[in-house]
Short mmCIF file of C-alpha atoms in Angstrom, two decimals:
data_model
loop_
_atom_site.label_atom_id
_atom_site.label_comp_id
_atom_site.label_asym_id
_atom_site.label_seq_id
_atom_site.Cartn_x
_atom_site.Cartn_y
_atom_site.Cartn_z
CA MET A 1 0.00 0.00 0.00
CA GLN A 2 3.02 2.28 -0.22
CA PRO A 3 1.75 4.11 -3.34
CA PHE A 4 -1.16 5.48 -1.32
CA TYR A 5 1.22 6.92 1.26
CA TYR A 6 3.29 8.58 -1.46
CA MET A 7 0.07 9.95 -2.93
CA ALA A 8 -0.79 11.43 0.47
CA VAL A 9 2.60 13.13 0.78
CA LEU A 10 2.41 14.42 -2.81
CA PHE A 11 -1.06 15.81 -2.17
CA ILE A 12 0.19 17.82 0.81
CA ILE A 13 3.24 19.03 -1.14
CA LEU A 14 0.99 20.29 -3.94
CA LEU A 15 -1.18 22.07 -1.39
CA LEU A 16 1.81 23.74 0.27
CA ALA A 17 3.35 24.72 -3.07
CA ARG A 18 0.07 26.28 -4.13
CA GLN A 19 0.01 28.31 -0.94
CA THR A 20 3.53 29.57 -1.64
CA ARG A 21 2.37 30.74 -5.08
CA THR A 22 -0.53 32.58 -3.45
CA GLU A 23 1.83 34.44 -1.13
CA ARG A 24 4.12 35.41 -3.99
CA ARG A 25 1.23 36.83 -6.02
CA LEU A 26 -0.18 38.77 -3.08
CA PHE A 27 3.00 40.06 -1.43
CA HIS A 28 5.78 39.53 -4.05
CA VAL A 29 7.99 37.84 -1.44
CA LYS A 30 8.60 34.27 -0.32
CA LEU A 31 7.18 33.80 3.18
CA THR A 32 7.07 30.01 3.34
CA SER A 33 8.93 27.07 1.82
CA TRP A 34 7.15 23.77 1.27
CA PRO A 35 10.31 21.60 1.74
CA LYS A 36 10.64 23.01 5.27
CA GLN A 37 6.93 22.58 5.96
CA ILE A 38 6.51 19.01 4.71
CA VAL A 39 9.18 17.57 7.04
CA PRO A 40 7.35 18.26 10.34
CA ALA A 41 4.10 17.06 8.78
CA VAL A 42 5.65 13.74 7.74
CA VAL A 43 7.38 13.25 11.11
CA ALA A 44 4.20 14.00 13.06
CA GLY A 45 2.21 11.66 10.78
CA LEU A 46 4.72 8.87 11.37
CA LEU A 47 4.42 9.29 15.14
CA ALA A 48 0.62 9.24 14.93
CA GLY A 49 0.75 6.13 12.73
CA LEU A 50 3.11 4.39 15.15
CA PHE A 51 0.78 5.04 18.08
CA LEU A 52 -2.35 3.85 16.26
CA SER A 53 -0.54 0.82 14.86
CA SER A 54 0.43 -0.16 18.41
CA LEU A 55 -3.13 0.42 19.61
CA SER A 56 -4.51 -1.80 16.84
CA LEU A 57 -2.69 -4.78 18.37
CA PHE A 58 -5.31 -4.76 21.10
CA ILE A 59 -8.29 -3.78 18.95
CA GLY A 60 -8.04 -6.08 15.93
CA PHE A 61 -9.82 -4.34 13.05
CA ALA A 62 -11.57 -6.71 10.64
CA PHE A 63 -10.23 -5.00 7.52
CA THR A 64 -8.87 -6.36 4.23
CA SER A 65 -6.88 -4.81 1.40
CA GLU A 66 -10.23 -4.02 -0.23
CA THR A 67 -10.99 -1.71 2.70
CA VAL A 68 -7.98 0.41 1.79
CA TYR A 69 -9.10 0.63 -1.83
CA TRP A 70 -12.63 1.63 -0.83
CA LEU A 71 -11.36 4.32 1.56
CA TRP A 72 -9.01 5.82 -1.00
CA GLY A 73 -11.57 5.54 -3.78
CA ALA A 74 -14.05 7.47 -1.64
CA ALA A 75 -11.38 10.02 -0.72
CA VAL A 76 -10.47 10.66 -4.37
CA VAL A 77 -14.12 11.18 -5.32
CA LEU A 78 -14.70 13.54 -2.38
CA VAL A 79 -11.54 15.57 -2.93
CA LEU A 80 -12.75 16.29 -6.45
CA ILE A 81 -15.41 18.39 -4.71
CA ARG A 82 -13.35 20.08 -1.98
CA ILE A 83 -9.80 19.55 -0.79
CA ARG A 84 -10.81 19.40 2.87
CA TYR A 85 -12.93 16.33 2.09
CA VAL A 86 -9.71 14.30 1.95
CA CYS A 87 -10.04 13.94 5.74
CA ILE A 88 -10.69 10.37 6.91
CA ALA A 89 -13.98 11.37 8.59
CA TYR A 90 -15.61 11.94 5.22
CA SER A 91 -14.31 8.88 3.38
CA ALA A 92 -14.87 6.51 6.33
CA ALA A 93 -18.39 7.83 6.84
CA LEU A 94 -19.17 7.48 3.13
CA VAL A 95 -17.82 3.91 2.90
CA ALA A 96 -19.65 2.91 6.10
CA LEU A 97 -22.92 4.34 4.80
CA LEU A 98 -22.51 2.73 1.38
CA SER A 99 -21.71 -0.62 3.00
CA VAL A 100 -25.06 -0.52 4.80
CA ILE A 101 -26.87 0.30 1.55
CA ALA A 102 -24.94 -2.38 -0.36
CA GLY A 103 -25.91 -4.91 2.28
CA LEU A 104 -29.55 -4.37 1.37
CA PHE A 105 -28.98 -5.30 -2.28
CA SER A 106 -25.96 -7.59 -2.37
CA GLY A 107 -28.00 -10.78 -2.03
CA SER A 108 -30.12 -9.94 -5.06
CA MET A 109 -27.16 -9.26 -7.37
CA ASP A 110 -25.23 -11.75 -9.44
CA SER A 111 -21.75 -11.86 -7.87
CA GLY A 112 -20.43 -13.12 -11.20
CA GLN A 113 -21.06 -9.70 -12.71
CA TRP A 114 -18.68 -6.83 -11.93
CA TYR A 115 -21.39 -4.72 -10.27
CA GLY A 116 -22.47 -7.68 -8.15
CA ALA A 117 -18.88 -8.28 -7.05
CA LEU A 118 -18.48 -4.61 -6.16
CA LEU A 119 -21.65 -4.62 -4.10
CA GLU A 120 -20.60 -7.79 -2.33
CA SER A 121 -17.17 -6.33 -1.55
CA LEU A 122 -18.73 -3.13 -0.24
CA ALA A 123 -21.29 -4.98 1.85
CA GLU A 124 -18.51 -7.00 3.52
CA GLN A 125 -16.79 -3.88 4.88
CA ASP A 126 -16.99 -3.44 8.65
CA GLY A 127 -18.64 -0.03 8.84
CA ALA A 128 -18.56 0.18 12.64
CA ALA A 129 -14.84 -0.60 12.75
CA LEU A 130 -14.18 2.00 10.05
CA LEU A 131 -16.00 4.63 12.09
CA LEU A 132 -14.08 3.66 15.22
CA LEU A 133 -10.78 3.99 13.38
CA ALA A 134 -11.85 7.37 11.99
CA GLY A 135 -12.73 8.52 15.51
CA LEU A 136 -9.31 7.48 16.83
CA LEU A 137 -7.62 9.22 13.92
CA HIS A 138 -9.57 12.38 14.75
CA MET A 139 -8.34 12.19 18.31
CA MET A 140 -4.79 12.18 16.91
CA GLU A 141 -5.74 15.04 14.59
CA ALA A 142 -6.88 17.13 17.57
CA LEU A 143 -3.55 16.49 19.33
CA LEU A 144 -1.57 17.37 16.20
CA LEU A 145 -3.60 20.57 15.74
CA ARG A 146 -2.71 21.50 19.30
CA TRP A 147 0.95 20.66 18.76
CA GLN A 148 1.66 22.02 15.29
CA GLY A 149 -1.61 23.10 13.72
CA ASP A 150 -0.03 26.27 12.36
CA TYR A 151 2.93 24.54 10.70
CA ALA A 152 1.64 25.45 7.23
CA ALA A 153 -0.08 28.75 8.04
CA GLY A 154 0.07 31.05 5.03
CA ALA A 155 -0.65 34.78 5.00
CA LEU A 156 -3.25 36.16 2.61
CA ILE A 157 -5.54 39.08 1.93
CA VAL A 158 -9.31 38.65 1.89
CA GLU A 159 -12.35 40.88 1.64
CA GLY A 160 -14.01 41.35 5.01
CA LYS A 161 -17.23 43.04 6.00
CA ARG A 162 -18.54 45.65 3.57
CA GLY A 163 -15.73 44.80 1.16
CA LEU A 164 -12.95 46.14 3.38
CA LEU A 165 -9.60 44.38 3.01
CA VAL A 166 -8.24 42.44 5.97
CA GLY A 167 -5.23 40.22 6.43
CA GLY A 168 -5.54 36.62 7.48
CA TYR A 169 -4.01 33.19 7.46
CA GLN A 170 -5.02 30.01 5.70
CA LEU A 171 -4.38 26.95 7.86
CA PRO A 172 -4.18 23.82 5.67
CA ALA A 173 -3.18 21.49 8.50
CA PHE A 174 -2.90 18.02 6.93
CA TRP A 175 -0.76 15.03 7.89
CA PRO A 176 -0.01 11.75 6.05
CA VAL A 177 -0.45 8.90 8.54
CA PRO A 178 0.95 5.45 7.62
CA MET A 179 -0.46 2.62 9.74
CA LEU A 180 0.11 -1.10 10.07
CA LEU A 181 -3.10 -2.50 11.52
CA LEU A 182 -3.57 -5.91 13.08
CA VAL A 183 -6.25 -7.76 11.08
CA PRO A 184 -7.46 -11.37 10.78
CA ALA A 185 -5.18 -13.25 8.41
CA GLY A 186 -7.84 -14.97 6.37
CA SER A 187 -6.05 -16.47 3.36
CA ALA A 188 -2.96 -14.27 3.77
CA GLY A 189 0.38 -16.04 3.48
CA ALA A 190 2.26 -14.35 6.33
CA ALA A 191 0.36 -14.85 9.59
CA ALA A 192 1.01 -15.36 13.29
CA GLU A 193 -0.78 -16.59 16.39
CA LEU A 194 -1.38 -14.20 19.29
CA GLY A 195 -1.25 -14.78 23.03
CA TRP A 196 -4.28 -12.54 23.50
CA THR A 197 -7.61 -11.90 21.81
CA PRO A 198 -8.04 -8.41 20.29
CA TRP A 199 -11.14 -6.62 21.51
CA LEU A 200 -13.21 -6.27 18.31
CA THR A 201 -12.96 -9.99 17.54
CA TYR A 202 -13.54 -11.18 21.12
CA ALA A 203 -17.34 -11.23 20.78
CA SER A 204 -17.23 -12.99 17.39
CA GLY A 205 -15.11 -15.77 18.83
CA TYR A 206 -12.44 -15.53 16.12
CA SER A 207 -9.40 -17.55 17.17
CA GLY A 208 -7.44 -17.76 13.95
CA SER A 209 -4.12 -16.23 12.96
CA TRP A 210 -3.37 -12.57 12.40
CA THR A 211 -1.42 -10.38 10.00
CA MET A 212 -0.61 -6.72 9.47
CA LEU A 213 -2.38 -4.53 6.91
CA ALA A 214 -0.79 -1.33 5.59
CA MET A 215 -3.33 1.51 5.67
CA PRO A 216 -2.06 5.03 4.93
CA VAL A 217 -4.56 7.86 5.35
CA VAL A 218 -4.66 11.65 5.42
CA ILE A 219 -5.97 13.53 8.43
CA GLY A 220 -6.32 17.26 8.92
CA PHE A 221 -8.48 20.34 8.83
CA SER A 222 -8.49 23.49 6.71
CA SER A 223 -9.58 26.83 8.11
CA LEU A 224 -9.21 30.58 7.73
CA ALA A 225 -7.95 32.82 10.56
CA THR A 226 -8.75 36.53 10.43
CA ALA A 227 -9.89 37.15 14.03
CA ARG A 228 -7.12 35.20 15.76
CA LEU A 229 -3.41 34.61 15.36
CA PRO A 230 -2.61 31.33 13.57
CA ARG A 231 -1.42 29.51 16.71
CA ALA A 232 -4.47 30.60 18.71
CA LYS A 233 -6.77 29.58 15.86
CA ALA A 234 -5.14 26.14 15.61
CA ARG A 235 -5.58 25.56 19.33
CA LYS A 236 -9.22 26.61 19.16
CA LEU A 237 -9.73 24.12 16.34
CA ALA A 238 -7.94 21.47 18.40
CA GLY A 239 -10.46 21.91 21.20
CA SER A 240 -13.41 21.58 18.81
CA GLN A 241 -11.88 18.51 17.17
CA LEU A 242 -11.18 16.93 20.56
CA TYR A 243 -14.85 17.14 21.56
CA TYR A 244 -15.87 15.93 18.10
CA SER A 245 -13.54 12.93 18.24
CA ALA A 246 -14.71 11.97 21.74
CA GLY A 247 -18.32 11.97 20.56
CA PHE A 248 -17.31 10.20 17.35
CA ILE A 249 -15.56 7.39 19.25
CA ALA A 250 -18.47 6.99 21.68
CA ALA A 251 -20.98 6.79 18.81
CA ALA A 252 -18.75 4.33 16.91
CA LEU A 253 -18.54 2.09 19.99
CA LEU A 254 -22.34 2.07 20.14
CA ALA A 255 -22.40 1.06 16.47
CA VAL A 256 -19.97 -1.77 17.25
CA TRP A 257 -22.33 -2.93 19.98
CA TRP A 258 -25.50 -2.49 17.85
CA GLU A 259 -24.82 -2.62 14.11
CA PRO A 260 -28.08 -0.92 12.95
CA LEU A 261 -26.60 2.35 14.26
CA VAL A 262 -23.84 2.37 11.64
CA ALA A 263 -25.78 4.41 9.06
CA ALA A 264 -26.90 7.00 11.62
CA VAL A 265 -23.40 7.38 13.07
CA ALA A 266 -21.86 7.70 9.60
CA ALA A 267 -24.32 10.41 8.60
CA ALA A 268 -23.84 12.24 11.91
CA ALA A 269 -20.03 12.12 11.56
CA PHE A 270 -20.23 13.72 8.11
CA VAL A 271 -22.74 16.40 9.13
CA CYS A 272 -21.03 17.29 12.42
CA HIS A 273 -17.67 17.71 10.70
CA GLU A 274 -19.27 20.11 8.24
CA LEU A 275 -20.95 22.00 11.10
CA ILE A 276 -17.60 22.51 12.83
CA TYR A 277 -16.11 23.91 9.63
CA TYR A 278 -18.94 26.35 8.91
CA MET A 279 -19.36 27.40 12.53
CA GLU A 280 -15.68 28.30 12.70
CA LEU A 281 -15.96 30.16 9.40
CA ARG A 282 -18.95 32.13 10.67
CA ARG A 283 -17.19 32.99 13.94
CA GLU A 284 -14.30 34.42 11.97
CA GLU A 285 -16.64 36.48 9.79
CA GLN A 286 -18.55 37.91 12.76
CA ALA A 287 -15.55 38.66 14.98
CA SER A 288 -13.40 41.78 14.65
CA PRO A 289 -10.39 41.16 12.39
CA VAL A 290 -6.92 41.16 13.92
CA PHE A 291 -4.84 41.97 10.87
CA VAL A 292 -5.93 45.54 10.24
CA HIS A 293 -4.08 48.74 11.04
CA ASP A 294 -4.57 50.32 14.45
CA VAL A 295 -4.74 53.95 15.58
CA LYS A 296 -1.46 53.21 17.38
CA GLY A 297 0.38 52.18 14.22
CA LEU A 298 0.76 49.65 11.41
CA ARG A 299 -0.13 45.99 12.02
CA VAL A 300 2.39 43.33 11.04
CA LEU A 301 0.77 40.60 8.96
CA ALA A 302 3.91 38.55 8.38
CA VAL A 303 7.69 38.69 8.58
CA VAL A 304 9.95 37.50 5.75
CA PRO A 305 12.31 34.81 7.14
CA GLY A 306 15.94 35.90 7.39
CA MET A 307 15.20 39.59 6.82
CA PRO A 308 16.08 42.38 9.31
CA ALA A 309 12.62 42.32 10.92
CA ASP A 310 12.99 38.60 11.57
CA GLN A 311 16.47 39.11 13.03
CA MET A 312 15.13 41.84 15.33
CA GLY A 313 12.40 39.52 16.65
CA ILE A 314 9.38 41.34 15.22
CA GLN A 315 6.39 38.97 15.31
CA THR A 316 3.15 38.50 13.42
CA GLY A 317 0.35 40.59 14.93
CA GLU A 318 2.56 43.23 16.53
CA ILE A 319 2.20 46.95 15.78
CA LEU A 320 4.87 49.27 14.40
CA HIS A 321 4.37 52.37 16.55
CA LYS A 322 7.44 54.48 15.79
CA VAL A 323 10.42 54.21 13.43
CA ASN A 324 13.49 56.29 14.31
CA GLY A 325 11.26 58.41 16.54
CA THR A 326 8.72 59.05 13.79
CA PRO A 327 5.12 57.92 14.52
CA VAL A 328 3.87 55.63 11.75
CA ARG A 329 0.23 55.51 10.74
CA THR A 330 0.62 54.96 7.00
CA THR A 331 3.05 53.16 4.72
CA GLN A 332 4.48 56.55 3.71
CA ASP A 333 5.19 57.31 7.38
CA LEU A 334 7.18 54.06 7.56
CA TYR A 335 9.28 55.03 4.53
CA ASP A 336 9.84 58.53 5.90
CA GLY A 337 10.91 57.15 9.27
CA LEU A 338 13.41 54.80 7.70
CA GLN A 339 14.89 57.65 5.66
CA VAL A 340 15.68 59.59 8.82
CA ASN A 341 18.77 57.39 9.20
CA SER A 342 19.75 55.22 6.25
CA ALA A 343 22.44 53.36 8.25
CA PHE A 344 20.50 52.55 11.42
CA CYS A 345 16.93 51.97 12.55
CA LYS A 346 15.28 51.94 15.94
CA LEU A 347 11.70 50.72 16.16
CA GLU A 348 9.14 51.12 18.89
CA ILE A 349 6.86 48.08 18.80
CA ILE A 350 3.62 47.32 20.62
CA ASN A 351 3.77 43.58 21.24
CA LEU A 352 0.94 41.05 21.44
CA GLU A 353 0.45 41.75 25.16
CA GLY A 354 0.05 45.47 24.52
CA HIS A 355 3.44 46.39 25.99
CA VAL A 356 6.01 48.59 24.29
CA LYS A 357 9.34 47.07 23.25
CA PHE A 358 12.31 48.56 21.42
CA VAL A 359 14.38 46.87 18.73
CA GLN A 360 17.26 48.24 16.70
CA ARG A 361 19.96 47.27 14.24
CA ALA A 362 22.27 48.64 11.59
CA ARG A 363 21.00 48.86 8.02
CA PHE A 364 22.93 47.77 4.97
CA GLU A 365 22.67 48.51 1.28
CA GLY A 366 20.39 46.21 -0.68
CA GLU A 367 18.19 45.18 2.25
CA HIS A 368 14.41 44.96 1.95
CA HIS A 369 12.87 48.45 1.81
CA GLN A 370 10.42 47.57 4.63
CA LEU A 371 12.95 45.56 6.66
CA GLY A 372 11.16 42.37 5.63
CA VAL A 373 7.85 43.34 7.24
CA VAL A 374 4.63 42.46 5.40
CA LEU A 375 1.99 44.88 6.63
CA ALA A 376 -1.74 44.35 6.93
CA PRO A 377 -3.42 45.40 3.67
CA ASP A 378 -4.67 48.86 2.82
CA GLU A 379 -7.36 49.66 0.31
CA GLY A 380 -4.85 49.96 -2.51
CA ALA A 381 -4.21 46.20 -2.75
CA PRO A 382 -5.29 45.07 -6.24
CA HIS A 383 -5.61 41.33 -5.53
CA VAL A 384 -7.18 39.20 -2.82
CA ALA A 385 -7.34 35.49 -2.14
CA GLY A 386 -10.59 33.59 -2.42
CA ARG A 387 -12.16 32.15 0.73
CA LEU A 388 -13.04 28.66 -0.44
CA ALA A 389 -10.65 25.72 -0.78
CA ALA A 390 -9.98 24.47 -4.29
CA SER A 391 -10.89 21.03 -5.55
CA LEU A 392 -8.27 18.51 -6.60
CA VAL A 393 -8.87 19.45 -10.24
CA ASP A 394 -8.03 23.10 -9.48
CA LEU A 395 -4.95 22.00 -7.57
CA LEU A 396 -3.64 19.84 -10.42
CA ARG A 397 -4.42 22.45 -13.07
CA GLY A 398 -2.55 25.12 -11.12
CA ARG A 399 -5.59 27.40 -11.22
CA ARG A 400 -4.87 30.98 -10.17
CA THR A 401 -4.94 31.37 -6.40
CA THR A 402 -5.80 35.07 -6.33
CA ARG A 403 -8.43 37.23 -7.97
CA GLN A 404 -9.06 40.84 -8.82
CA ARG A 405 -11.05 42.70 -6.22
CA GLY A 406 -14.76 42.48 -6.93
CA SER A 407 -14.60 39.22 -8.92
CA THR A 408 -16.07 35.95 -7.66
CA VAL A 409 -13.41 33.38 -8.56
CA THR A 410 -12.90 31.06 -5.60
CA MET A 411 -9.63 29.88 -4.17
#
C-alpha cells in the first residue's frame, strides 16, 4: 500500500506549493517554503501512525486490502469536490454508509457480474470498525492541531465586512499517517498466532491467525484565521476537534455494539464535521479582524524569514508604533521614518500583550525596503485570495490562487 502513502505526501506538497504561489502573487515575497513545511508534517504523521498501529494490536480491526481501496476511492471522489474532504472522517463515513446500503442489495445481485462483485465487496466492509478507526484518527488530529496546527499557516488578503480588506491566514493542517493495523489473516500467506484476543474480535469468537495490513490515510483540517493569530486559531480548532472525536468514538462504539446504528453514526459524523467547519468560518466572519491597522500604528501581517525584521524579533500581529522616533500611521510614514537614518533603525513596537518594546539594528545597502515586514493590507491592494478551498482538479491544473477585487473566482 506504499503508493497510497506517497500519494498522500504528494497531495500535501501540492497544497503547500500552491500556498507559496498565493503568497508570492499577493506580497511579491517568499514567506514560506514547502520543503521546510513538509518535514514536520511527515514526522508527526509517522508518530501518529506508530501510536495507532500499536493500539490496533489490542483492537483487531476486521479489515482487508479491499478496505484500503474503498477508503481511497471514496477520498479521491470527495476531494474532487473540496480539498478538505480528503479527511478520513468523510471517506470513512461514506464507505460505512454505502456498505449498509450495499448490504440491502448484495444478495439480489449476481456476484459473477462486476457490479455484483463490487456490491458484495462493499457490503462486507466493517462499517462500525471503520468509524471507530476514523474517531481514533480524529483524536490524533486534535492532538496534532494543538501541537503544530499552524505549521503550514500562510498569509493572505481577503475581503471582510462591507468589502474592506483584511489580512488573514489560511491553515491547511494536513498530515499523512501510515499505519500497520492488526487484522485477521484470512487467506494471507504471512500470519502469526497471538497470546491474546483483540477486543473487536472477542465477541465474534475468532481464534485464527493474524497479520498486518498497511493503511495510509490523510488527516487534517483546513480553516481561515482573520480574528485570531494562527497559533491561537489552531488551538481553538484542536479543542473543537477533541470534543468531536470523543463523541465520534463513543458513537462508533455504540455502532460496534448495535450494528443498525452504523448508518446514523456515519451520517452524523459527516454532518457534524461540516458543522464545525462552517461554525468556525462564521465565527471568523462575525468577529473583529486582527490583521488591520490600528490607531497606534501599522499591524504586522507577516515577517519574511531571514530579513532584518525577523532578526530583530518582530512577530506577526505586533504593531509598528514608531520608526526612528517618527510615529507611523501609514506606509508613507514608515518610509519617511526609515529615511531619517539610512544606516540605522530603531523601532518602537507594541507587542501582542500590549506592551512597548524597542528593537534596533544597523541597516545595509540592498536590504528589503520595509525591513522584511509584510503589513496588513490597505485599500490599494489590487488582488485578494478567495475564501473557499480548491478542488483537486483546481490544484492539479494550477488554477490561479488570487483574484481581482470584486470578482467571484474562488480559491
